[in-house]
mmCIF file of C-alpha atoms and ligand atoms in Angstrom:
data_model
loop_
_atom_site.group_PDB
_atom_site.id
_atom_site.type_symbol
_atom_site.label_atom_id
_atom_site.label_comp_id
_atom_site.label_asym_id
_atom_site.label_seq_id
_atom_site.Cartn_x
_atom_site.Cartn_y
_atom_site.Cartn_z
ATOM 1 C CA MET A 1 0.396 -12.582 -9.613
ATOM 2 C CA PRO A 2 0.611 -11.505 -5.985
ATOM 3 C CA GLY A 3 0.439 -7.738 -5.551
ATOM 4 C CA PHE A 4 1.913 -8.136 -2.073
ATOM 5 C CA GLU A 5 5.285 -8.678 -3.685
ATOM 6 C CA LEU A 6 5.391 -4.994 -4.543
ATOM 7 C CA PHE A 7 3.917 -3.569 -1.331
ATOM 8 C CA GLY A 8 5.577 -0.286 -0.472
ATOM 9 C CA ASP A 9 5.435 3.440 0.245
ATOM 10 C CA MET A 10 2.233 4.130 -1.669
ATOM 11 C CA GLU A 11 0.354 1.515 0.357
ATOM 12 C CA ARG A 12 1.851 2.829 3.624
ATOM 13 C CA LYS A 13 0.813 6.390 2.796
ATOM 14 C CA GLU A 14 -2.802 5.458 2.100
ATOM 15 C CA VAL A 15 -3.017 3.377 5.294
ATOM 16 C CA ASN A 16 -1.441 6.211 7.289
ATOM 17 C CA ASP A 17 -4.166 8.619 6.154
ATOM 18 C CA VAL A 18 -6.659 6.294 7.797
ATOM 19 C CA LEU A 19 -4.594 5.676 10.924
ATOM 20 C CA GLU A 20 -4.156 9.409 11.465
ATOM 21 C CA SER A 21 -7.888 10.086 11.478
ATOM 22 C CA GLY A 22 -8.667 6.853 13.326
ATOM 23 C CA VAL A 23 -11.860 6.342 11.295
ATOM 24 C CA LEU A 24 -11.494 2.708 10.329
ATOM 25 C CA MET A 25 -15.042 2.347 9.046
ATOM 26 C CA ARG A 26 -16.088 3.136 5.492
ATOM 27 C CA TYR A 27 -19.426 4.731 6.419
ATOM 28 C CA GLY A 28 -20.210 7.736 8.566
ATOM 29 C CA PHE A 29 -18.091 9.751 11.055
ATOM 30 C CA ASP A 30 -17.867 12.472 8.400
ATOM 31 C CA GLY A 31 -16.453 15.124 10.722
ATOM 32 C CA ASN A 32 -13.521 13.028 11.941
ATOM 33 C CA ARG A 33 -12.151 11.528 8.778
ATOM 34 C CA ASN A 34 -10.055 14.434 7.437
ATOM 35 C CA GLY A 35 -11.838 14.067 4.122
ATOM 36 C CA HIS A 36 -10.593 10.524 3.586
ATOM 37 C CA TRP A 37 -13.021 8.056 2.013
ATOM 38 C CA LYS A 38 -10.725 5.240 0.873
ATOM 39 C CA ALA A 39 -13.467 2.699 0.106
ATOM 40 C CA LYS A 40 -15.414 5.247 -1.942
ATOM 41 C CA GLU A 41 -12.251 6.288 -3.788
ATOM 42 C CA LEU A 42 -11.348 2.688 -4.550
ATOM 43 C CA GLU A 43 -14.865 2.079 -5.864
ATOM 44 C CA ALA A 44 -14.550 5.109 -8.140
ATOM 45 C CA ALA A 45 -11.134 3.899 -9.343
ATOM 46 C CA LEU A 46 -12.538 0.448 -10.129
ATOM 47 C CA GLU A 47 -15.515 1.962 -11.977
ATOM 48 C CA ALA A 48 -13.122 3.980 -14.151
ATOM 49 C CA ARG A 49 -10.651 1.160 -14.808
ATOM 50 C CA MET A 50 -13.341 -1.469 -15.457
ATOM 51 C CA GLN A 51 -15.575 0.879 -17.498
ATOM 52 C CA VAL A 52 -18.693 0.196 -15.456
ATOM 53 C CA ASN A 53 -21.262 2.387 -13.703
ATOM 54 C CA HIS A 54 -21.070 0.712 -10.305
ATOM 55 C CA ALA A 55 -18.514 -0.989 -8.063
ATOM 56 C CA GLN A 56 -19.332 -2.264 -4.573
ATOM 57 C CA LEU A 57 -16.433 -3.150 -2.313
ATOM 58 C CA VAL A 58 -16.920 -5.996 0.144
ATOM 59 C CA SER A 59 -14.868 -8.001 2.614
ATOM 60 C CA SER A 60 -13.645 -10.772 0.264
ATOM 61 C CA GLY A 61 -14.011 -12.303 -3.175
ATOM 62 C CA THR A 62 -16.259 -14.969 -1.673
ATOM 63 C CA ALA A 63 -18.418 -12.193 -0.188
ATOM 64 C CA ALA A 64 -18.467 -10.496 -3.607
ATOM 65 C CA LEU A 65 -19.882 -13.649 -5.228
ATOM 66 C CA THR A 66 -22.449 -14.033 -2.454
ATOM 67 C CA VAL A 67 -23.501 -10.377 -2.656
ATOM 68 C CA ALA A 68 -23.663 -10.518 -6.465
ATOM 69 C CA LEU A 69 -25.968 -13.545 -6.383
ATOM 70 C CA ALA A 70 -28.162 -12.042 -3.662
ATOM 71 C CA SER A 71 -28.327 -8.700 -5.503
ATOM 72 C CA ALA A 72 -29.643 -10.416 -8.608
ATOM 73 C CA GLY A 73 -32.430 -11.982 -6.559
ATOM 74 C CA VAL A 74 -31.003 -15.511 -6.612
ATOM 75 C CA GLY A 75 -32.277 -17.589 -3.706
ATOM 76 C CA ALA A 76 -33.471 -20.939 -2.418
ATOM 77 C CA GLY A 77 -33.577 -23.655 -5.047
ATOM 78 C CA ASP A 78 -32.292 -21.518 -7.919
ATOM 79 C CA GLU A 79 -29.598 -23.372 -9.821
ATOM 80 C CA VAL A 80 -26.245 -21.799 -10.615
ATOM 81 C CA ILE A 81 -24.028 -23.380 -13.260
ATOM 82 C CA MET A 82 -20.349 -23.360 -12.249
ATOM 83 C CA PRO A 83 -17.205 -25.141 -13.499
ATOM 84 C CA THR A 84 -15.548 -28.273 -12.091
ATOM 85 C CA PHE A 85 -12.242 -26.382 -12.052
ATOM 86 C CA THR A 86 -12.425 -23.287 -9.854
ATOM 87 C CA PHE A 87 -11.933 -22.365 -6.196
ATOM 88 C CA VAL A 88 -14.269 -23.634 -3.437
ATOM 89 C CA ALA A 89 -15.622 -20.062 -3.085
ATOM 90 C CA SER A 90 -17.816 -20.715 -6.139
ATOM 91 C CA PHE A 91 -20.046 -23.268 -4.442
ATOM 92 C CA GLU A 92 -19.649 -21.710 -0.992
ATOM 93 C CA SER A 93 -21.258 -18.479 -2.200
ATOM 94 C CA ILE A 94 -24.040 -20.354 -3.994
ATOM 95 C CA ILE A 95 -24.831 -22.501 -0.956
ATOM 96 C CA ALA A 96 -24.663 -19.464 1.359
ATOM 97 C CA ILE A 97 -27.835 -18.055 -0.189
ATOM 98 C CA GLY A 98 -29.633 -21.412 -0.413
ATOM 99 C CA ALA A 99 -29.095 -21.808 -4.148
ATOM 100 C CA VAL A 100 -27.878 -25.024 -5.758
ATOM 101 C CA PRO A 101 -24.462 -25.417 -7.411
ATOM 102 C CA ILE A 102 -24.564 -27.375 -10.682
ATOM 103 C CA LEU A 103 -21.093 -28.454 -11.753
ATOM 104 C CA VAL A 104 -20.281 -28.464 -15.453
ATOM 105 C CA ASP A 105 -17.251 -29.522 -17.495
ATOM 106 C CA VAL A 106 -14.422 -27.265 -18.570
ATOM 107 C CA ASP A 107 -12.777 -27.420 -21.988
ATOM 108 C CA ASP A 108 -9.351 -26.455 -23.347
ATOM 109 C CA THR A 109 -9.920 -22.857 -22.152
ATOM 110 C CA LEU A 110 -9.855 -24.364 -18.611
ATOM 111 C CA THR A 111 -13.166 -22.630 -17.978
ATOM 112 C CA LEU A 112 -16.840 -23.484 -18.698
ATOM 113 C CA ASP A 113 -17.482 -25.450 -21.879
ATOM 114 C CA PRO A 114 -20.500 -23.745 -23.547
ATOM 115 C CA VAL A 115 -21.759 -27.049 -25.002
ATOM 116 C CA ALA A 116 -21.784 -28.690 -21.561
ATOM 117 C CA VAL A 117 -23.408 -25.563 -20.100
ATOM 118 C CA GLU A 118 -26.295 -25.704 -22.546
ATOM 119 C CA ALA A 119 -26.872 -29.382 -21.750
ATOM 120 C CA ALA A 120 -27.069 -28.530 -18.018
ATOM 121 C CA ILE A 121 -29.667 -25.753 -18.341
ATOM 122 C CA GLY A 122 -33.014 -26.754 -16.828
ATOM 123 C CA PRO A 123 -36.187 -25.077 -15.582
ATOM 124 C CA LYS A 124 -34.549 -24.025 -12.289
ATOM 125 C CA THR A 125 -31.357 -22.605 -13.803
ATOM 126 C CA LYS A 126 -30.980 -18.932 -13.000
ATOM 127 C CA VAL A 127 -27.293 -18.070 -13.386
ATOM 128 C CA ILE A 128 -24.274 -19.069 -15.443
ATOM 129 C CA MET A 129 -21.118 -18.387 -13.464
ATOM 130 C CA PRO A 130 -17.945 -18.726 -15.541
ATOM 131 C CA VAL A 131 -14.707 -18.568 -13.555
ATOM 132 C CA HIS A 132 -11.811 -17.011 -15.445
ATOM 133 C CA MET A 133 -9.211 -19.307 -13.905
ATOM 134 C CA CYS A 134 -5.485 -18.660 -13.882
ATOM 135 C CA GLY A 135 -5.562 -15.428 -15.855
ATOM 136 C CA SER A 136 -7.755 -16.289 -18.827
ATOM 137 C CA MET A 137 -11.425 -16.253 -19.699
ATOM 138 C CA ALA A 138 -14.352 -18.392 -20.724
ATOM 139 C CA ASP A 139 -15.884 -18.103 -24.177
ATOM 140 C CA LEU A 140 -18.047 -15.185 -23.112
ATOM 141 C CA ASN A 141 -19.869 -14.595 -26.408
ATOM 142 C CA ALA A 142 -21.128 -18.178 -26.410
ATOM 143 C CA LEU A 143 -22.199 -17.961 -22.755
ATOM 144 C CA LYS A 144 -23.853 -14.592 -23.326
ATOM 145 C CA SER A 145 -25.933 -16.009 -26.167
ATOM 146 C CA LEU A 146 -27.033 -18.883 -23.926
ATOM 147 C CA CYS A 147 -28.058 -16.375 -21.249
ATOM 148 C CA GLU A 148 -30.089 -14.373 -23.762
ATOM 149 C CA LYS A 149 -31.712 -17.482 -25.201
ATOM 150 C CA HIS A 150 -32.692 -18.922 -21.805
ATOM 151 C CA ASP A 151 -33.183 -15.642 -19.887
ATOM 152 C CA LEU A 152 -30.337 -16.265 -17.433
ATOM 153 C CA ILE A 153 -27.934 -14.036 -15.523
ATOM 154 C CA LEU A 154 -24.240 -14.039 -16.479
ATOM 155 C CA LEU A 155 -21.993 -13.628 -13.427
ATOM 156 C CA GLU A 156 -18.255 -13.499 -14.149
ATOM 157 C CA ASP A 157 -15.851 -14.622 -11.450
ATOM 158 C CA ALA A 158 -12.808 -12.609 -12.509
ATOM 159 C CA CYS A 159 -10.975 -13.066 -9.194
ATOM 160 C CA GLN A 160 -7.942 -14.622 -10.906
ATOM 161 C CA ALA A 161 -8.012 -12.566 -14.085
ATOM 162 C CA ILE A 162 -8.315 -8.912 -13.105
ATOM 163 C CA GLY A 163 -7.053 -6.686 -15.908
ATOM 164 C CA GLY A 164 -7.622 -9.270 -18.643
ATOM 165 C CA SER A 165 -10.033 -8.336 -21.438
ATOM 166 C CA TYR A 166 -12.421 -9.781 -24.007
ATOM 167 C CA ASP A 167 -13.475 -7.977 -27.192
ATOM 168 C CA GLY A 168 -11.727 -4.926 -25.755
ATOM 169 C CA LYS A 169 -13.761 -4.880 -22.528
ATOM 170 C CA PRO A 170 -12.338 -5.587 -19.070
ATOM 171 C CA LEU A 171 -13.122 -9.040 -17.695
ATOM 172 C CA GLY A 172 -15.851 -8.735 -15.088
ATOM 173 C CA ALA A 173 -17.585 -5.952 -17.035
ATOM 174 C CA ILE A 174 -19.036 -8.210 -19.727
ATOM 175 C CA GLY A 175 -21.605 -10.171 -17.738
ATOM 176 C CA ASP A 176 -24.580 -8.771 -15.816
ATOM 177 C CA LEU A 177 -22.303 -8.822 -12.779
ATOM 178 C CA GLY A 178 -18.575 -9.392 -12.234
ATOM 179 C CA CYS A 179 -16.547 -10.190 -9.126
ATOM 180 C CA PHE A 180 -12.973 -9.595 -8.014
ATOM 181 C CA SER A 181 -10.969 -10.755 -5.018
ATOM 182 C CA PHE A 182 -8.303 -8.662 -3.341
ATOM 183 C CA ASP A 183 -7.111 -11.352 -0.947
ATOM 184 C CA TYR A 184 -3.439 -11.537 -0.069
ATOM 185 C CA VAL A 185 -2.320 -13.600 -3.079
ATOM 186 C CA LYS A 186 -4.305 -11.916 -5.848
ATOM 187 C CA THR A 187 -2.879 -9.605 -8.548
ATOM 188 C CA ILE A 188 -3.875 -6.589 -6.486
ATOM 189 C CA THR A 189 -4.514 -6.998 -2.787
ATOM 190 C CA CYS A 190 -6.244 -5.257 0.125
ATOM 191 C CA GLY A 191 -5.068 -7.926 2.581
ATOM 192 C CA GLU A 192 -8.647 -9.166 2.437
ATOM 193 C CA GLY A 193 -11.296 -7.684 0.177
ATOM 194 C CA GLY A 194 -13.394 -8.055 -2.929
ATOM 195 C CA ALA A 195 -15.660 -6.151 -5.295
ATOM 196 C CA VAL A 196 -18.836 -6.566 -7.320
ATOM 197 C CA ILE A 197 -19.105 -4.562 -10.531
ATOM 198 C CA THR A 198 -22.205 -4.026 -12.673
ATOM 199 C CA ASN A 199 -23.960 -1.651 -15.046
ATOM 200 C CA ASN A 200 -27.330 -2.627 -13.602
ATOM 201 C CA ALA A 201 -28.499 0.154 -11.259
ATOM 202 C CA LYS A 202 -30.919 -2.121 -9.405
ATOM 203 C CA TYR A 203 -28.280 -4.767 -8.705
ATOM 204 C CA ALA A 204 -25.872 -2.008 -7.621
ATOM 205 C CA LYS A 205 -28.357 -0.618 -5.111
ATOM 206 C CA HIS A 206 -29.093 -4.107 -3.827
ATOM 207 C CA ALA A 207 -25.347 -4.789 -3.411
ATOM 208 C CA ASP A 208 -24.863 -1.494 -1.551
ATOM 209 C CA HIS A 209 -27.681 -2.260 0.906
ATOM 210 C CA PHE A 210 -27.279 -6.037 1.190
ATOM 211 C CA SER A 211 -23.583 -5.858 2.068
ATOM 212 C CA ASP A 212 -24.364 -3.532 5.011
ATOM 213 C CA HIS A 213 -27.284 -5.176 6.879
ATOM 214 C CA GLY A 214 -29.810 -3.744 4.429
ATOM 215 C CA HIS A 215 -28.951 -0.108 5.324
ATOM 216 C CA ASP A 216 -30.462 2.253 2.761
ATOM 217 C CA HIS A 217 -27.576 4.745 3.184
ATOM 218 C CA HIS A 218 -29.880 7.773 3.116
ATOM 219 C CA GLY A 219 -29.045 10.777 5.303
ATOM 220 C CA LYS A 220 -26.323 11.288 7.879
ATOM 221 C CA ASP A 221 -27.656 9.265 10.803
ATOM 222 C CA ARG A 222 -26.903 5.562 10.443
ATOM 223 C CA GLY A 223 -29.190 4.631 13.278
ATOM 224 C CA ALA A 224 -32.143 6.340 11.585
ATOM 225 C CA GLU A 225 -31.658 4.613 8.219
ATOM 226 C CA THR A 226 -34.329 2.169 7.084
ATOM 227 C CA HIS A 227 -33.869 -1.441 5.953
ATOM 228 C CA PRO A 228 -35.929 -2.134 2.846
ATOM 229 C CA PHE A 229 -34.890 -5.818 2.796
ATOM 230 C CA LEU A 230 -32.799 -8.329 4.753
ATOM 231 C CA GLY A 231 -29.056 -8.002 4.486
ATOM 232 C CA TYR A 232 -25.830 -9.132 6.095
ATOM 233 C CA ASN A 233 -22.450 -7.655 6.993
ATOM 234 C CA TYR A 234 -19.988 -8.029 4.136
ATOM 235 C CA ARG A 235 -18.400 -4.585 4.621
ATOM 236 C CA ILE A 236 -14.761 -3.869 3.868
ATOM 237 C CA SER A 237 -12.847 -1.811 6.438
ATOM 238 C CA GLU A 238 -11.341 1.531 5.533
ATOM 239 C CA LEU A 239 -7.845 0.184 6.335
ATOM 240 C CA HIS A 240 -8.170 -2.622 3.817
ATOM 241 C CA ALA A 241 -9.619 -0.286 1.210
ATOM 242 C CA ALA A 242 -6.637 2.043 1.698
ATOM 243 C CA VAL A 243 -4.196 -0.715 0.738
ATOM 244 C CA GLY A 244 -6.307 -1.526 -2.318
ATOM 245 C CA LEU A 245 -6.444 2.105 -3.373
ATOM 246 C CA ALA A 246 -2.666 2.184 -3.650
ATOM 247 C CA GLN A 247 -2.605 -1.164 -5.421
ATOM 248 C CA VAL A 248 -5.294 -0.400 -8.024
ATOM 249 C CA LYS A 249 -3.197 2.512 -9.221
ATOM 250 C CA ARG A 250 -0.433 0.000 -9.937
ATOM 251 C CA LEU A 251 -2.592 -2.575 -11.726
ATOM 252 C CA ASP A 252 -1.420 -1.686 -15.211
ATOM 253 C CA GLU A 253 2.214 -1.655 -14.086
ATOM 254 C CA PHE A 254 1.723 -5.129 -12.554
ATOM 255 C CA LEU A 255 0.063 -6.391 -15.739
ATOM 256 C CA SER A 256 2.916 -5.181 -17.921
ATOM 257 C CA ILE A 257 5.456 -6.975 -15.710
ATOM 258 C CA GLN A 258 3.388 -10.175 -15.875
ATOM 259 C CA LYS A 259 3.016 -9.910 -19.648
ATOM 260 C CA LYS A 260 6.746 -9.497 -20.159
ATOM 261 C CA TYR A 261 7.714 -12.468 -17.970
ATOM 262 C CA TYR A 262 4.925 -14.629 -19.359
ATOM 263 C CA GLY A 263 6.193 -13.859 -22.871
ATOM 264 C CA ILE A 264 9.718 -14.980 -22.021
ATOM 265 C CA LEU A 265 8.540 -18.237 -20.458
ATOM 266 C CA ARG A 266 6.082 -18.983 -23.237
ATOM 267 C CA GLU A 267 8.576 -18.391 -25.996
ATOM 268 C CA ALA A 268 11.070 -20.718 -24.345
ATOM 269 C CA LEU A 269 8.482 -23.485 -23.890
ATOM 270 C CA SER A 270 7.089 -23.184 -27.423
ATOM 271 C CA GLY A 271 9.932 -25.251 -28.725
ATOM 272 C CA VAL A 272 9.445 -28.146 -26.310
ATOM 273 C CA GLU A 273 7.941 -31.274 -27.825
ATOM 274 C CA GLY A 274 4.701 -32.377 -26.194
ATOM 275 C CA VAL A 275 3.971 -28.968 -24.667
ATOM 276 C CA SER A 276 0.978 -26.950 -25.866
ATOM 277 C CA PHE A 277 -0.846 -23.975 -24.405
ATOM 278 C CA ARG A 278 -4.263 -23.405 -22.933
ATOM 279 C CA ARG A 279 -6.686 -21.943 -25.492
ATOM 280 C CA VAL A 280 -7.597 -18.292 -25.076
ATOM 281 C CA PRO A 281 -10.960 -17.533 -26.766
ATOM 282 C CA ALA A 282 -10.777 -15.309 -29.870
ATOM 283 C CA GLY A 283 -10.847 -11.647 -28.855
ATOM 284 C CA GLY A 284 -9.509 -12.375 -25.387
ATOM 285 C CA GLU A 285 -6.361 -11.100 -23.723
ATOM 286 C CA GLU A 286 -5.121 -12.834 -20.583
ATOM 287 C CA ASN A 287 -3.932 -10.927 -17.536
ATOM 288 C CA TYR A 288 -0.780 -13.090 -17.660
ATOM 289 C CA SER A 289 -0.889 -14.057 -13.993
ATOM 290 C CA PHE A 290 -0.162 -17.701 -14.897
ATOM 291 C CA LEU A 291 1.345 -19.562 -17.825
ATOM 292 C CA ASN A 292 -0.836 -22.639 -18.354
ATOM 293 C CA ILE A 293 0.474 -25.557 -20.380
ATOM 294 C CA PHE A 294 -0.879 -28.935 -21.460
ATOM 295 C CA LEU A 295 1.333 -31.994 -21.642
ATOM 296 C CA GLN A 296 0.295 -34.938 -23.799
ATOM 297 C CA ASP A 297 -1.557 -36.900 -21.134
ATOM 298 C CA GLU A 298 -2.071 -37.184 -17.380
ATOM 299 C CA ASN A 299 0.985 -39.348 -16.896
ATOM 300 C CA SER A 300 3.354 -36.966 -18.656
ATOM 301 C CA ALA A 301 1.822 -33.990 -16.808
ATOM 302 C CA ARG A 302 2.452 -35.670 -13.441
ATOM 303 C CA LYS A 303 6.001 -36.459 -14.486
ATOM 304 C CA GLY A 304 6.469 -32.933 -15.799
ATOM 305 C CA ALA A 305 5.209 -31.367 -12.560
ATOM 306 C CA ASN A 306 7.615 -33.550 -10.563
ATOM 307 C CA ALA A 307 10.511 -32.758 -12.882
ATOM 308 C CA LEU A 308 9.874 -29.025 -12.429
ATOM 309 C CA LYS A 309 9.834 -29.456 -8.649
ATOM 310 C CA GLU A 310 13.085 -31.434 -8.704
ATOM 311 C CA ALA A 311 14.696 -28.767 -10.899
ATOM 312 C CA GLY A 312 13.849 -26.175 -8.229
ATOM 313 C CA VAL A 313 11.201 -24.415 -10.339
ATOM 314 C CA ASP A 314 8.723 -23.308 -7.668
ATOM 315 C CA ALA A 315 5.140 -22.012 -7.963
ATOM 316 C CA CYS A 316 4.035 -24.513 -10.610
ATOM 317 C CA PHE A 317 0.746 -26.247 -9.833
ATOM 318 C CA TYR A 318 -0.728 -29.570 -10.863
ATOM 319 C CA TRP A 319 -4.364 -28.689 -10.115
ATOM 320 C CA TYR A 320 -5.744 -32.153 -10.878
ATOM 321 C CA ASP A 321 -4.636 -33.355 -7.429
ATOM 322 C CA ASN A 322 -5.363 -30.111 -5.620
ATOM 323 C CA ASN A 323 -7.679 -30.057 -2.584
ATOM 324 C CA TRP A 324 -9.173 -26.629 -3.237
ATOM 325 C CA HIS A 325 -9.436 -26.178 -6.967
ATOM 326 C CA TYR A 326 -10.764 -29.352 -8.550
ATOM 327 C CA TYR A 327 -14.028 -31.211 -7.897
ATOM 328 C CA LYS A 328 -12.295 -34.577 -7.314
ATOM 329 C CA LYS A 329 -11.180 -33.516 -3.833
ATOM 330 C CA TRP A 330 -14.382 -31.716 -2.824
ATOM 331 C CA GLU A 331 -15.798 -34.527 -0.672
ATOM 332 C CA HIS A 332 -17.299 -31.955 1.694
ATOM 333 C CA LEU A 333 -19.456 -30.749 -1.208
ATOM 334 C CA THR A 334 -20.154 -34.007 -2.989
ATOM 335 C CA GLN A 335 -21.032 -35.796 0.266
ATOM 336 C CA LYS A 336 -22.882 -32.746 1.640
ATOM 337 C CA ILE A 337 -20.868 -32.531 4.852
ATOM 338 C CA ALA A 338 -22.006 -29.373 6.656
ATOM 339 C CA LEU A 339 -22.032 -28.404 10.320
ATOM 340 C CA GLY A 340 -25.783 -28.062 10.362
ATOM 341 C CA LYS A 341 -28.626 -29.276 8.193
ATOM 342 C CA LEU A 342 -28.487 -27.944 4.637
ATOM 343 C CA PRO A 343 -31.629 -26.485 3.027
ATOM 344 C CA ASN A 344 -33.912 -29.115 1.468
ATOM 345 C CA GLU A 345 -33.562 -27.576 -1.975
ATOM 346 C CA ILE A 346 -29.822 -28.184 -1.880
ATOM 347 C CA LEU A 347 -30.215 -31.704 -0.514
ATOM 348 C CA ASN A 348 -32.809 -32.608 -3.139
ATOM 349 C CA GLN A 349 -31.505 -30.859 -6.221
ATOM 350 C CA MET A 350 -27.728 -31.339 -6.036
ATOM 351 C CA GLN A 351 -26.196 -33.614 -8.645
ATOM 352 C CA ASN A 352 -25.465 -37.191 -7.701
ATOM 353 C CA PHE A 353 -21.726 -37.130 -8.073
ATOM 354 C CA ASP A 354 -21.399 -40.923 -8.203
ATOM 355 C CA GLN A 355 -23.228 -40.843 -11.518
ATOM 356 C CA GLN A 356 -21.749 -37.673 -12.938
ATOM 357 C CA ASP A 357 -19.374 -37.925 -15.868
ATOM 358 C CA PHE A 358 -16.705 -35.229 -15.810
ATOM 359 C CA SER A 359 -14.244 -37.132 -17.985
ATOM 360 C CA LYS A 360 -13.912 -34.145 -20.304
ATOM 361 C CA SER A 361 -12.731 -31.949 -17.420
ATOM 362 C CA ASP A 362 -10.453 -34.758 -16.226
ATOM 363 C CA GLN A 363 -8.903 -34.975 -19.633
ATOM 364 C CA TRP A 364 -7.993 -31.264 -19.773
ATOM 365 C CA VAL A 365 -7.175 -30.584 -16.126
ATOM 366 C CA GLY A 366 -5.242 -33.862 -15.861
ATOM 367 C CA ARG A 367 -2.876 -32.582 -18.566
ATOM 368 C CA THR A 368 -2.489 -29.069 -17.145
ATOM 369 C CA ILE A 369 0.436 -27.487 -15.321
ATOM 370 C CA SER A 370 0.010 -23.837 -14.276
ATOM 371 C CA CYS A 371 3.021 -21.717 -13.451
ATOM 372 C CA LEU A 372 2.514 -18.535 -11.464
ATOM 373 C CA VAL A 373 4.119 -15.399 -12.911
ATOM 374 C CA LYS A 374 5.655 -13.431 -10.064
ATOM 375 C CA LEU A 375 6.050 -9.675 -9.984
ATOM 376 C CA SER A 376 9.195 -9.688 -7.867
ATOM 377 C CA TRP A 377 11.384 -11.667 -10.264
ATOM 378 C CA THR A 378 14.175 -9.972 -12.174
ATOM 379 C CA GLU A 379 14.404 -10.553 -15.912
ATOM 380 C CA GLU A 380 17.548 -12.583 -15.336
ATOM 381 C CA GLU A 381 15.684 -14.839 -12.914
ATOM 382 C CA VAL A 382 12.934 -15.332 -15.471
ATOM 383 C CA ARG A 383 15.416 -16.329 -18.193
ATOM 384 C CA ASP A 384 17.145 -18.714 -15.801
ATOM 385 C CA ARG A 385 13.784 -20.170 -14.872
ATOM 386 C CA ALA A 386 12.792 -20.563 -18.530
ATOM 387 C CA ALA A 387 15.976 -22.535 -19.208
ATOM 388 C CA LYS A 388 15.346 -24.789 -16.200
ATOM 389 C CA MET A 389 11.758 -25.386 -17.291
ATOM 390 C CA VAL A 390 12.801 -26.309 -20.812
ATOM 391 C CA ALA A 391 15.407 -28.746 -19.487
ATOM 392 C CA ALA A 392 13.006 -30.338 -17.006
ATOM 393 C CA LEU A 393 10.166 -30.724 -19.505
ATOM 394 C CA THR A 394 12.403 -31.970 -22.329
ATOM 395 C CA LYS A 395 13.337 -34.965 -20.174
HETATM 396 C C1 PLP B 1 -9.549 -16.097 -4.571
HETATM 397 C C2 PLP B 1 -10.750 -16.536 -5.318
HETATM 398 C C3 PLP B 1 -12.043 -16.354 -4.836
HETATM 399 C C4 PLP B 1 -12.354 -15.902 -3.435
HETATM 400 O O1 PLP B 1 -11.735 -14.796 -3.008
HETATM 401 P P1 PLP B 1 -11.405 -14.547 -1.448
HETATM 402 O O2 PLP B 1 -11.137 -13.088 -1.451
HETATM 403 O O3 PLP B 1 -10.202 -15.363 -1.099
HETATM 404 O O4 PLP B 1 -12.613 -14.906 -0.691
HETATM 405 C C5 PLP B 1 -13.107 -16.707 -5.642
HETATM 406 N N1 PLP B 1 -12.919 -17.225 -6.861
HETATM 407 C C6 PLP B 1 -11.693 -17.432 -7.347
HETATM 408 C C7 PLP B 1 -11.540 -17.985 -8.713
HETATM 409 C C8 PLP B 1 -10.570 -17.132 -6.588
HETATM 410 O O5 PLP B 1 -9.355 -17.379 -7.072
#
């Protein structure tokens, strides 16, 4: 997955353009920038690649989620449905705007289970936020129907699945809003960065203003711009955008490398007894950043993960025990441990996690091992790895 593995001359050239002008900011200073607008160019490139009308770059994937929620008018006490298996950024962004995270089970797609989502919808629900974890997507048609039926917003977190598709459309472009991360370990990187994409002109305008202190971006004098509503600073710098501009041009090359290596590993593991694969919803194509397998039960998955480690197969994750990706280790969330007082809506409306039954998630995530697909491997290394994995998991 990590685009940093193939960092090179193209990235250096784009960054140099910015260094030579010295204009490190994405807005203004028109006369000094030698015609370089890296953030704007990267936004245009994302709009073209993702087939959407609007892309807004921001400072991180977490910022993208926060800006997306704020742009859709989500605020205090609104409930956002999110999966038990994700990254902490999901609830961080929800809490940042005073909204309430509602955790819901995942199924054998390792993303939101539509049946569990429907059961969690209540009068305060405003958003369904599927997270396309480890390269593959939620059942988006089912979630879309729920959104239409209950008048909700669909916000796709595609941070780990950029370049994947569903019914022929890029992931992120299917919901009302979609988010990407370009942090250092994502498929394409800016160092730090993120983006919101949408076809909704109102949300796009909100994202543009909100991510820059509410600036309306009219005219040539920043100081004279007006502020139609409250905002914040989630801007990306021109230096970061320059790195991303080089990387986005290589996205399809990166995806084809991932697909090839994923195919080799998957074919090798298909013959191993007790190993099955994560379900990809009909009409979906993964971005192949991870190969996700199920073993027969939690015990065999733990043993399998250890056997892989002992065989020297790196970059395989047993998420069930992970501090950052699974609800079981999110004591800071479940016990509401914040530096200051949290908003009353969050304190009053959050689920009581002592009484919550996530056994369905436990069952799937407990059986899962995810193996990262690296861009820097050679084909020989992948074949060697496949053989080691088969041997380790056959034991
Ligand atoms: C990386 C990631 C984010 C957050 O992105 P940052 O750029 O690191 O803030 C959000 N959601 C998911 C699923 C991620 O993997």
